[in-house]
Coordinates of C-alpha atoms and ligand atoms in Angstrom, one line a residue:
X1 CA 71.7 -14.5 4.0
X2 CA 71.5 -17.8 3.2
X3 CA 68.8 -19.8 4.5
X4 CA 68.6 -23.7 5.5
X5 CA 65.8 -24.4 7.1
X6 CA 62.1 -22.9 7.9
X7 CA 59.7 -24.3 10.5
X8 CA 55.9 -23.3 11.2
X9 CA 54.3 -23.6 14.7
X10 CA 50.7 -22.7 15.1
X11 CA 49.8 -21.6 18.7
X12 CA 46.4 -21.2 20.4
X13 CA 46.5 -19.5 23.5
X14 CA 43.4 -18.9 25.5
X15 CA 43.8 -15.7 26.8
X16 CA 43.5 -14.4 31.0
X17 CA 40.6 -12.7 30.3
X18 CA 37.7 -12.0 27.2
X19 CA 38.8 -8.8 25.3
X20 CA 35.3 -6.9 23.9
X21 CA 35.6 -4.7 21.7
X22 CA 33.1 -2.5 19.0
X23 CA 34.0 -4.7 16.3
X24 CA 34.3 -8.6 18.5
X25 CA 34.5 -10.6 21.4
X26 CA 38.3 -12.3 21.2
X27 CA 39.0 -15.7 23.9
X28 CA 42.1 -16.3 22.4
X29 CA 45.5 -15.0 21.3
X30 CA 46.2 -17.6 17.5
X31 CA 49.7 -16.6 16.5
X32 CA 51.9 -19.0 13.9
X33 CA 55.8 -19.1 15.1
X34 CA 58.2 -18.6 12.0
X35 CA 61.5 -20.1 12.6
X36 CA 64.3 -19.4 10.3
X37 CA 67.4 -20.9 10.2
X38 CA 70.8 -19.9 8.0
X39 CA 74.4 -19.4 8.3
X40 CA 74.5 -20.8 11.9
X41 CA 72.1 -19.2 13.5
X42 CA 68.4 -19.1 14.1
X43 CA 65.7 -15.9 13.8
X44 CA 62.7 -16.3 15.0
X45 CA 59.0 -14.3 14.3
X46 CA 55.7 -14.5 14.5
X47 CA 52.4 -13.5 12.9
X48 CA 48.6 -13.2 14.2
X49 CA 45.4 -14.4 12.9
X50 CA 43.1 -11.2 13.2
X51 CA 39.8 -10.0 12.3
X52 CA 41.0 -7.0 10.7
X53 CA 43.3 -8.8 7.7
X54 CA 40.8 -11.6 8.1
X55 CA 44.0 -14.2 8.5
X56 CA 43.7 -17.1 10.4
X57 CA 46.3 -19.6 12.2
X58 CA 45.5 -22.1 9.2
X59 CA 45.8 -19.4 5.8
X60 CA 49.0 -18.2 7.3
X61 CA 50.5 -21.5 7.9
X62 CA 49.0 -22.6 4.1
X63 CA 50.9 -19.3 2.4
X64 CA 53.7 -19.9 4.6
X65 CA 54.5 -23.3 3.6
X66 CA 53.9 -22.5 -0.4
X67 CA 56.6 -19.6 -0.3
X68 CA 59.1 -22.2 1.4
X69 CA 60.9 -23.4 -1.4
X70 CA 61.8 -19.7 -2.4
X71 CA 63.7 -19.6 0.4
X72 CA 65.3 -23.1 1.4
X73 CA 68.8 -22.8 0.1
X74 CA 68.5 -19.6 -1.2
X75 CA 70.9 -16.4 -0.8
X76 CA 68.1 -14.1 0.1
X77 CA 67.6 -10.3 0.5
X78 CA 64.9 -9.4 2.9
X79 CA 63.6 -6.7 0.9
X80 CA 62.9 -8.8 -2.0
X81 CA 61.5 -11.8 -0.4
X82 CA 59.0 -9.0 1.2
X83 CA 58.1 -8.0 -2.4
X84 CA 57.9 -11.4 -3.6
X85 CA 55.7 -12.7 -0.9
X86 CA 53.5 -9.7 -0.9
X87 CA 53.0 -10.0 -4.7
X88 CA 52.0 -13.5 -3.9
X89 CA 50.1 -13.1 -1.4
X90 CA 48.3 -9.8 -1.3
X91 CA 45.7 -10.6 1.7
X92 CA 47.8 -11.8 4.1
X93 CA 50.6 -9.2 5.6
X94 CA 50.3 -11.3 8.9
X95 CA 52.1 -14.3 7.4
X96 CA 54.1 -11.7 5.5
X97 CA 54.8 -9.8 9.2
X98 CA 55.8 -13.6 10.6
X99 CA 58.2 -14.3 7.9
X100 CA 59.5 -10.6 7.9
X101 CA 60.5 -10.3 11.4
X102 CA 62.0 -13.6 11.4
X103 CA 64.2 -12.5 8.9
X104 CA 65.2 -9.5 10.7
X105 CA 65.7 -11.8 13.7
X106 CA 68.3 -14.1 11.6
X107 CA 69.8 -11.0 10.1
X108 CA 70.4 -9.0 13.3
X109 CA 72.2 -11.7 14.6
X110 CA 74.3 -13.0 11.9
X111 CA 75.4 -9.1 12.0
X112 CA 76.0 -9.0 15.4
X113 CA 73.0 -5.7 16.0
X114 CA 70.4 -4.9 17.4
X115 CA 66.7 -4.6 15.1
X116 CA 66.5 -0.7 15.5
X117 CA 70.4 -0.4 14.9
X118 CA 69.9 -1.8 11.5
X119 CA 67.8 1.1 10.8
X120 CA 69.8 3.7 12.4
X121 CA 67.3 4.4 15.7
X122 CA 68.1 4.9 19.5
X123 CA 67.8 2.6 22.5
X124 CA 65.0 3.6 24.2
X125 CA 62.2 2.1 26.7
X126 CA 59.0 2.8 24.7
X127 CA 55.8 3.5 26.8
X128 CA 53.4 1.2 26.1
X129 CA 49.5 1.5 27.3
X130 CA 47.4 -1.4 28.7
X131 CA 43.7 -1.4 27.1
X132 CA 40.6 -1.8 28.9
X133 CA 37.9 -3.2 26.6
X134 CA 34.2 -2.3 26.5
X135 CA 33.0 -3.4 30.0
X136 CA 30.8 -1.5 32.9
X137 CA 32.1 1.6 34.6
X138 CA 32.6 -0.5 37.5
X139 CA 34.8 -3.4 36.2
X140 CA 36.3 -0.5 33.7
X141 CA 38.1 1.3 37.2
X142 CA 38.5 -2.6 38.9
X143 CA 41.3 -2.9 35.6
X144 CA 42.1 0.5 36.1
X145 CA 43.2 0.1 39.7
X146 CA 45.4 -2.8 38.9
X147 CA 47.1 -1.1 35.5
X148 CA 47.9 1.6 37.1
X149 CA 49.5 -0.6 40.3
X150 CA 51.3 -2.1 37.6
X151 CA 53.0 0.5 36.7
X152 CA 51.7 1.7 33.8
X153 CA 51.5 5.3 32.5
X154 CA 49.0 5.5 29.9
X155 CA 45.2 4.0 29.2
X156 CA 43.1 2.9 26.3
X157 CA 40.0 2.8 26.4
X158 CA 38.0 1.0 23.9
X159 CA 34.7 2.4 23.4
X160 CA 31.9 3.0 19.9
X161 CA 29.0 0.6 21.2
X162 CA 26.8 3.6 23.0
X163 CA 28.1 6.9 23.4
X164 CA 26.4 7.5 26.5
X165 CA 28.3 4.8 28.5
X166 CA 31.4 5.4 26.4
X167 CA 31.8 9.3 28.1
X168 CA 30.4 8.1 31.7
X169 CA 33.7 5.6 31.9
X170 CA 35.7 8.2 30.0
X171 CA 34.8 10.7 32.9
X172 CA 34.9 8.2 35.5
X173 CA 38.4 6.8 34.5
X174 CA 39.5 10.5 34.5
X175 CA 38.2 11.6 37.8
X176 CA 39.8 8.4 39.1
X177 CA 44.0 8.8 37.5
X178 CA 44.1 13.2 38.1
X179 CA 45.8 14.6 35.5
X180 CA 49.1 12.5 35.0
X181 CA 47.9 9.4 33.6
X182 CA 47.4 9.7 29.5
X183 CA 44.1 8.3 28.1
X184 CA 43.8 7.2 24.6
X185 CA 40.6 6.1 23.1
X186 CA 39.9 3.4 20.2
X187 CA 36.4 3.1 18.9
X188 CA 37.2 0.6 16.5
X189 CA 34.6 2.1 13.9
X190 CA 31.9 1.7 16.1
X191 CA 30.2 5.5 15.7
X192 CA 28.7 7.6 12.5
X193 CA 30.2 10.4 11.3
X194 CA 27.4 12.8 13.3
X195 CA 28.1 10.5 16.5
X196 CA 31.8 10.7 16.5
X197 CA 31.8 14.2 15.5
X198 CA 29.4 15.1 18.9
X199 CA 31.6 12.3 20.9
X200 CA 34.8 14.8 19.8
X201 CA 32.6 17.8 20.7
X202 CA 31.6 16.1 24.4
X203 CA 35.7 14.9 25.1
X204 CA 37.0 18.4 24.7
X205 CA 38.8 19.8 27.9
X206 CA 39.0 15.9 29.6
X207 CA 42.8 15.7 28.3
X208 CA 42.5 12.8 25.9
X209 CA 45.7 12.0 23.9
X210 CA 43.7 11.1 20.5
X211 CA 40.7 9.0 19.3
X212 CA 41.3 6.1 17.3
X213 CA 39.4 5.2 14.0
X214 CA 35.9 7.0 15.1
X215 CA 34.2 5.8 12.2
X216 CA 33.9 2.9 9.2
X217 CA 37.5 1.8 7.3
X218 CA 36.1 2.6 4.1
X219 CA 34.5 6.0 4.8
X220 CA 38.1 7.8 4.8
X221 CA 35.8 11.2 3.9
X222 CA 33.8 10.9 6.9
X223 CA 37.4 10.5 9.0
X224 CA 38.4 13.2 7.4
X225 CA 35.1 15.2 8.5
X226 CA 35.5 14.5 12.2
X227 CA 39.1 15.3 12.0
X228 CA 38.9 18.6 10.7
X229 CA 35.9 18.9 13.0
X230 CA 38.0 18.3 16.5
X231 CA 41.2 19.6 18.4
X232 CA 41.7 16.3 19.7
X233 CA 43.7 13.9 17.3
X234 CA 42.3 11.4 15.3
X235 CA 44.2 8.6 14.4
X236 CA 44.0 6.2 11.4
X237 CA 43.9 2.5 12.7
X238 CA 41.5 0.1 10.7
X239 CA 41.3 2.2 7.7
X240 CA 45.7 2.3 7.6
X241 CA 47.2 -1.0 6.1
X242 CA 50.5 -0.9 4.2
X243 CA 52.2 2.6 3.5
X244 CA 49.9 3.0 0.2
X245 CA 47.0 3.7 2.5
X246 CA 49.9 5.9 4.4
X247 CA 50.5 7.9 1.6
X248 CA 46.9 8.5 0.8
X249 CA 46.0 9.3 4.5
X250 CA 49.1 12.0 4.7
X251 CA 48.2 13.7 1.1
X252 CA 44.3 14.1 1.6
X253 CA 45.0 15.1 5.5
X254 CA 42.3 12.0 6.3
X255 CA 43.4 12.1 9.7
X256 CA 46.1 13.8 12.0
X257 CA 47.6 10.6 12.7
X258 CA 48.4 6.8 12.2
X259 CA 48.4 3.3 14.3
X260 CA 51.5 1.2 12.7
X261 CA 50.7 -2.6 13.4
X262 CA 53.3 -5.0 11.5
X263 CA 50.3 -7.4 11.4
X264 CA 48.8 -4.8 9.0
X265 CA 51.4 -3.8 7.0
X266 CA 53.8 -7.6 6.5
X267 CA 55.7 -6.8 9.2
X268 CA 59.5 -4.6 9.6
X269 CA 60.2 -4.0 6.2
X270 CA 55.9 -3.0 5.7
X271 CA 56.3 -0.4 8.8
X272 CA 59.7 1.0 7.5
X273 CA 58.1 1.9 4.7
X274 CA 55.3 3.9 6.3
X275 CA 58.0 5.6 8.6
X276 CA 59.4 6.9 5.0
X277 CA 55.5 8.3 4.5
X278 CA 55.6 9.7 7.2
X279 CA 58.9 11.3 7.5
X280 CA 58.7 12.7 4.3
X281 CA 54.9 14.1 5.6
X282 CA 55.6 14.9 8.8
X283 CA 52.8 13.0 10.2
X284 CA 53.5 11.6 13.7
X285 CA 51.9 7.6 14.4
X286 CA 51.4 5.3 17.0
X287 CA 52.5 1.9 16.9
X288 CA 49.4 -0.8 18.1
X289 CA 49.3 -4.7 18.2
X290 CA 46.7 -6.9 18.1
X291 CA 46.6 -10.1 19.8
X292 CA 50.1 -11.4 19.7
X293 CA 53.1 -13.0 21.5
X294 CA 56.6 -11.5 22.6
X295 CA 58.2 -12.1 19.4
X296 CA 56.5 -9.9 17.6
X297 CA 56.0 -7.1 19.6
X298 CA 59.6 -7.1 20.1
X299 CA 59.8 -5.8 16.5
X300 CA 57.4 -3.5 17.5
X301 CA 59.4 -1.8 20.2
X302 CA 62.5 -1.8 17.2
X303 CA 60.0 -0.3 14.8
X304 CA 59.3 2.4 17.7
X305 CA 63.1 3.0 18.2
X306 CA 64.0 3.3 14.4
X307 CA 61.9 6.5 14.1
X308 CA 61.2 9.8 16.1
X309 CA 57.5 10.1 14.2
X310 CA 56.1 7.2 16.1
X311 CA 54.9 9.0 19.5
X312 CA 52.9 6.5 21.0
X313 CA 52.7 2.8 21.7
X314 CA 49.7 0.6 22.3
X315 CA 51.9 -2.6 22.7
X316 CA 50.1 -3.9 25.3
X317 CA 49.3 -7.6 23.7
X318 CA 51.3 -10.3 25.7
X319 CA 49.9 -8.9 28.9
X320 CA 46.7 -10.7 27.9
X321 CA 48.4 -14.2 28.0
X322 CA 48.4 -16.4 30.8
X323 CA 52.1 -16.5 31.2
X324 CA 55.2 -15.2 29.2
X325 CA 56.2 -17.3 26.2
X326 CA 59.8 -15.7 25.2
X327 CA 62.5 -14.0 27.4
X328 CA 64.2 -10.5 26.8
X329 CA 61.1 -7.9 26.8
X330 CA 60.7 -6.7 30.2
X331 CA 58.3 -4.0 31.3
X332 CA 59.4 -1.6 34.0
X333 CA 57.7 1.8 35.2
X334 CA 55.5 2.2 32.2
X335 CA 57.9 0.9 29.7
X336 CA 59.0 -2.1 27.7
X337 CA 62.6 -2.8 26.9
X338 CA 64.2 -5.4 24.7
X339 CA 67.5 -6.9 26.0
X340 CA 70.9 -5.9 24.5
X341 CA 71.7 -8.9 22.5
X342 CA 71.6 -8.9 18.7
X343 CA 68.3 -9.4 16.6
X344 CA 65.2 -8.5 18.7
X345 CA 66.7 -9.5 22.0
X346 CA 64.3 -12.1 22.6
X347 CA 64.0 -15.8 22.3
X348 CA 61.2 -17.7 23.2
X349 CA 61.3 -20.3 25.8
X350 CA 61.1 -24.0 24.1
X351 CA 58.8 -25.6 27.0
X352 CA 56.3 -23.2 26.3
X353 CA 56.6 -22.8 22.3
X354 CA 55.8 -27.1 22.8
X355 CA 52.8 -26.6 25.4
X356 CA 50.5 -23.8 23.1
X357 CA 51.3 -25.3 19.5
X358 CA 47.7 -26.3 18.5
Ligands
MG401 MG1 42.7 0.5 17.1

């Protein structure tokens, strides 16, 4: 592909409501806009400043702008300019996630296919959950009520600041949806090994899905502890990056599952290359988000479609913003959909790209 022109737009969005979590209060959803341009026609991607890469709007857009001239005029192969950049820029896989799915954009529609069809998947709605942050028990079923009128199917529940509370709103939320309504849990690192071993212990027979990253990223023993010490899944998330960490997770069996966020990984090319790990392992994942546009979890929902490993999707993002910045990813009983058309099958709407860029 041969490239022309690459544009950066830095959005700040202040979100519909304050997302709490164990880890951090978030009022808004930062994402920088990549915009690639080559051979006639334009791709477009975007990557998120978030606390877990530690990016901001402002060291994505600086990294961003350095790699341009490797690119402007250039004959390039995405692959490579994944390499390249990563090599460059080893802390910043959001930029590289931005840049990445832009590419793939640009490239599905010079082609004339759809994201997932470059990598061989199926056309599928993916089932998406909509997260309730840490909140009372009473505002905790007040979001519950209206996810569920929404239509959705599944529902995360972020807990890890006291145990107690955590397994009244776990029991409450379950009393409250029967039996047909999946619930996932995220505590976000917030336990000890001891606590999320008895917080496994107290959850058995309520029908939870799997428990996200119980304990500390860096204590991938103590994961490893409470996973062999519980039926119920435990799933990688904070301490899961790019597919190294994927590899390491699937040989020492440091958890039964993992969360796939391009911001994490730089992006398509970063989460093809755990679905090789994981294939070749045959480890089953989740794909997650964090605080993002559209764009990008359009290549999320490709991601999902390009493998039969990833179970689960937490894509649940762009429901947080006040209104929809891109056309093409719908959400009907449960489930998103990207349109038909080449690339992702979305396109964001001018007006609003101009009225968020910060
Ligand atoms: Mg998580």
């Amino acid at each position: 592909m041969l490239i022309d022109e690459i544009d950066f737009y830095p959005l700040e969005i202040e979100n519909e409501e304050v997302f709490k979590i164990a880890t951090g209060t978030s009022f808004t959803t930062e994402n920088v806009v990549v915009r690639v341009e080559g051979e006639g026609k334009v791709g477009w991607g975007s990557g998120a400043s978030n606390g877990v890469t530690q990016e901001t709007n402002g060291s994505i857009l600086s990294c961003l702008k350095e790699f341009r001239s490797e690119l402007i005029s250039k004959d390039v192969d995405i692959e490579e300019v994944w390499s390249e950049f990563r090599e460059m820029n080893p802390a910043d896989p959001s930029a590289l996630a931005g840049l990445d799915i832009a590419l793939h954009d640009l490239k599905g529609k010079l082609e004339g296919e759809r994201v997932f069809e470059l990598y061989g998947g199926k056309d599928e709605g993916v089932m998406t959950d909509r997260t309730i942050g840490i909140m009372d028990e009473k505002e905790t079923l007040e979001h519950l009520k209206e996810y569920l009128e929404s239509g959705f199917k599944a529902i995360k529940i972020k807990v890890g600041l006291d145990m107690k509370k955590d397994l009244e709103r776990i029991q409450a939320v379950r009393e409250a949806v029967g039996s047909d309504i999946e619930i996932y849990l995220d505590a976000n690192q917030g336990y000890s090994v001891e606590e999320a071993k008895d917080f496994c212990d107290r959850l058995e027979g309520h029908g939870i899905e799997f428990v996200e990253q119980p304990v500390d990223e860096e204590d991938l023993k103590g994961l490893k502890e409470v996973t062999k010490n519980t039926s119920i899944p435990i799933v990688a998330d904070e301490s899961m990056k790019g597919h190294e960490s994927a590899e390491k997770i699937c040989v020492e069996e440091v958890a039964d599952m993992v969360n796939i966020k391009l911001m994490k990984c730089g992006g398509l090319t970063g989460g093809r290359k755990i679905v090789e790990v994981i294939e070749r392992y045959d480890v089953e994942a989740m794909v997650g988000c964090m605080l993002e546009i559209e764009q990008s979890l359009a290549a999320a929902v490709h991601l999902f479609n390009s493998s039969d490993n990833i179970k689960y999707a937490d894509l649940d993002g762009h429901f947080m913003l006040p209104e929809p910045l891109c056309r093409g990813l719908t959400f009907e009983s449960g489930k998103l959909f990207t349109s038909d058309r080449p690339g992702l099958g979305v396109e964001l709407i001018p007006e609003k790209l101009e009225r968020y860029v910060a």
